[in-house]
């Protein structure tokens, strides 16, 4: 019986991963929130472009969905200067940056998520946190 329940759970997870349409950056961000709450690394890898690894904190987190507060479209490649020989994927014309708020353990934090349309899907190509409360190096 346990094997059957485990198999049904795996099927449910794969169906959920397939439901992420990624037709808009907002849809991909919604999937990102669902997959991070579930700590579902395999599904996370499907929405990141060229993701090699992913690490979760050991902390138990009470998380809310990401609420988009601003949407930016990059009108041109960003010129980062310095020793970089080419502009990274996340800094290119056409990318969409969603700035969002999320509540975690009672604290409201702000994040930037960068999306790029590749093969008719919006993949996450970068993200960062802005002034995250209680941020630690394991998260």
Short mmCIF file of C-alpha atoms in Angstrom, two decimals:
data_model
loop_
_atom_site.label_atom_id
_atom_site.label_comp_id
_atom_site.label_asym_id
_atom_site.label_seq_id
_atom_site.Cartn_x
_atom_site.Cartn_y
_atom_site.Cartn_z
CA UNK A 1 0.00 0.00 0.00
CA UNK A 2 2.85 2.42 0.85
CA UNK A 3 4.44 1.77 -2.54
CA UNK A 4 1.17 2.55 -4.30
CA UNK A 5 0.73 5.79 -2.35
CA UNK A 6 4.33 6.79 -3.10
CA UNK A 7 3.80 6.08 -6.79
CA UNK A 8 0.59 8.15 -6.81
CA UNK A 9 2.44 11.02 -5.10
CA UNK A 10 5.17 10.92 -7.77
CA UNK A 11 2.59 10.93 -10.54
CA UNK A 12 0.84 13.91 -8.91
CA UNK A 13 4.14 15.83 -8.70
CA UNK A 14 4.97 15.20 -12.35
CA UNK A 15 1.48 16.26 -13.43
CA UNK A 16 1.85 19.46 -11.36
CA UNK A 17 5.22 20.20 -13.01
CA UNK A 18 3.66 19.73 -16.45
CA UNK A 19 0.90 22.22 -15.59
CA UNK A 20 3.37 25.11 -15.50
CA UNK A 21 2.64 26.68 -18.88
CA UNK A 22 5.33 29.39 -18.68
CA UNK A 23 3.41 31.48 -21.24
CA UNK A 24 4.15 34.66 -19.26
CA UNK A 25 6.81 35.66 -16.72
CA UNK A 26 4.02 35.90 -14.13
CA UNK A 27 2.99 32.27 -14.72
CA UNK A 28 6.58 31.11 -14.37
CA UNK A 29 6.94 33.09 -11.11
CA UNK A 30 3.78 31.44 -9.80
CA UNK A 31 5.29 28.02 -10.53
CA UNK A 32 8.55 29.10 -8.87
CA UNK A 33 6.62 29.94 -5.69
CA UNK A 34 4.77 26.62 -5.71
CA UNK A 35 7.91 24.58 -6.35
CA UNK A 36 10.00 26.36 -3.70
CA UNK A 37 7.28 25.87 -1.06
CA UNK A 38 7.20 22.17 -1.97
CA UNK A 39 11.04 22.04 -2.13
CA UNK A 40 10.58 20.31 -5.51
CA UNK A 41 14.05 20.64 -7.08
CA UNK A 42 13.22 18.61 -10.19
CA UNK A 43 10.33 20.91 -11.09
CA UNK A 44 12.43 24.00 -10.30
CA UNK A 45 14.99 22.84 -12.83
CA UNK A 46 12.31 22.93 -15.54
CA UNK A 47 11.67 26.67 -15.10
CA UNK A 48 15.28 27.86 -14.75
CA UNK A 49 17.39 28.22 -17.87
CA UNK A 50 20.44 25.94 -17.58
CA UNK A 51 20.10 25.34 -13.82
CA UNK A 52 22.95 23.18 -12.55
CA UNK A 53 22.03 22.86 -8.85
CA UNK A 54 19.67 24.23 -6.23
CA UNK A 55 20.03 24.39 -2.44
CA UNK A 56 17.30 24.87 0.16
CA UNK A 57 17.71 26.03 3.72
CA UNK A 58 17.07 23.50 6.48
CA UNK A 59 14.77 26.05 8.12
CA UNK A 60 11.05 25.42 8.08
CA UNK A 61 9.57 28.43 6.32
CA UNK A 62 6.04 29.74 6.30
CA UNK A 63 5.84 31.28 2.85
CA UNK A 64 3.30 33.28 0.93
CA UNK A 65 3.00 33.69 -2.81
CA UNK A 66 5.01 36.35 -4.60
CA UNK A 67 2.95 39.53 -5.16
CA UNK A 68 4.27 41.43 -8.19
CA UNK A 69 4.64 45.14 -7.40
CA UNK A 70 6.54 46.24 -10.52
CA UNK A 71 7.23 44.90 -14.01
CA UNK A 72 10.16 46.09 -16.14
CA UNK A 73 11.07 45.17 -19.72
CA UNK A 74 14.71 45.62 -20.70
CA UNK A 75 14.77 47.89 -23.76
CA UNK A 76 18.45 47.16 -24.53
CA UNK A 77 21.31 44.99 -23.32
CA UNK A 78 22.69 46.27 -20.04
CA UNK A 79 26.27 47.44 -20.26
CA UNK A 80 27.95 46.10 -17.15
CA UNK A 81 31.49 47.20 -17.99
CA UNK A 82 34.47 45.88 -16.09
CA UNK A 83 36.24 42.67 -16.98
CA UNK A 84 33.14 40.93 -18.35
CA UNK A 85 33.73 39.89 -21.93
CA UNK A 86 30.05 39.38 -22.75
CA UNK A 87 26.74 40.51 -21.32
CA UNK A 88 25.15 37.73 -19.18
CA UNK A 89 21.85 36.22 -20.33
CA UNK A 90 19.90 37.99 -17.58
CA UNK A 91 21.02 41.44 -18.78
CA UNK A 92 19.76 41.27 -22.36
CA UNK A 93 17.17 43.18 -24.36
CA UNK A 94 13.68 41.69 -24.10
CA UNK A 95 14.11 40.23 -20.62
CA UNK A 96 11.35 40.93 -18.11
CA UNK A 97 12.09 41.73 -14.48
CA UNK A 98 9.31 41.16 -11.96
CA UNK A 99 9.85 42.88 -8.64
CA UNK A 100 7.72 41.21 -6.01
CA UNK A 101 6.99 41.07 -2.30
CA UNK A 102 6.67 37.92 -0.26
CA UNK A 103 6.00 37.32 3.43
CA UNK A 104 8.17 34.73 5.14
CA UNK A 105 7.92 34.05 8.87
CA UNK A 106 6.08 37.35 9.34
CA UNK A 107 8.67 39.47 7.48
CA UNK A 108 7.87 41.12 4.13
CA UNK A 109 10.75 40.82 1.66
CA UNK A 110 11.31 42.15 -1.86
CA UNK A 111 12.78 40.12 -4.73
CA UNK A 112 13.72 40.61 -8.37
CA UNK A 113 13.17 37.72 -10.76
CA UNK A 114 14.49 37.98 -14.33
CA UNK A 115 12.80 36.09 -17.19
CA UNK A 116 13.81 35.47 -20.80
CA UNK A 117 11.61 34.10 -23.56
CA UNK A 118 13.33 31.03 -25.02
CA UNK A 119 11.57 28.65 -27.42
CA UNK A 120 8.19 30.30 -26.69
CA UNK A 121 8.47 29.81 -22.88
CA UNK A 122 9.46 32.31 -20.20
CA UNK A 123 12.39 30.85 -18.24
CA UNK A 124 13.86 32.33 -15.07
CA UNK A 125 17.44 33.39 -15.84
CA UNK A 126 18.28 35.18 -12.60
CA UNK A 127 16.96 36.44 -9.30
CA UNK A 128 18.06 38.42 -6.27
CA UNK A 129 16.77 39.47 -2.87
CA UNK A 130 16.53 43.09 -1.73
CA UNK A 131 17.06 43.66 2.00
CA UNK A 132 15.76 40.24 3.03
CA UNK A 133 15.25 40.05 6.80
CA UNK A 134 17.16 37.28 8.60
CA UNK A 135 18.94 36.30 5.39
CA UNK A 136 21.59 33.64 5.90
CA UNK A 137 24.12 32.04 3.58
CA UNK A 138 22.25 28.70 3.51
CA UNK A 139 19.13 30.18 1.91
#
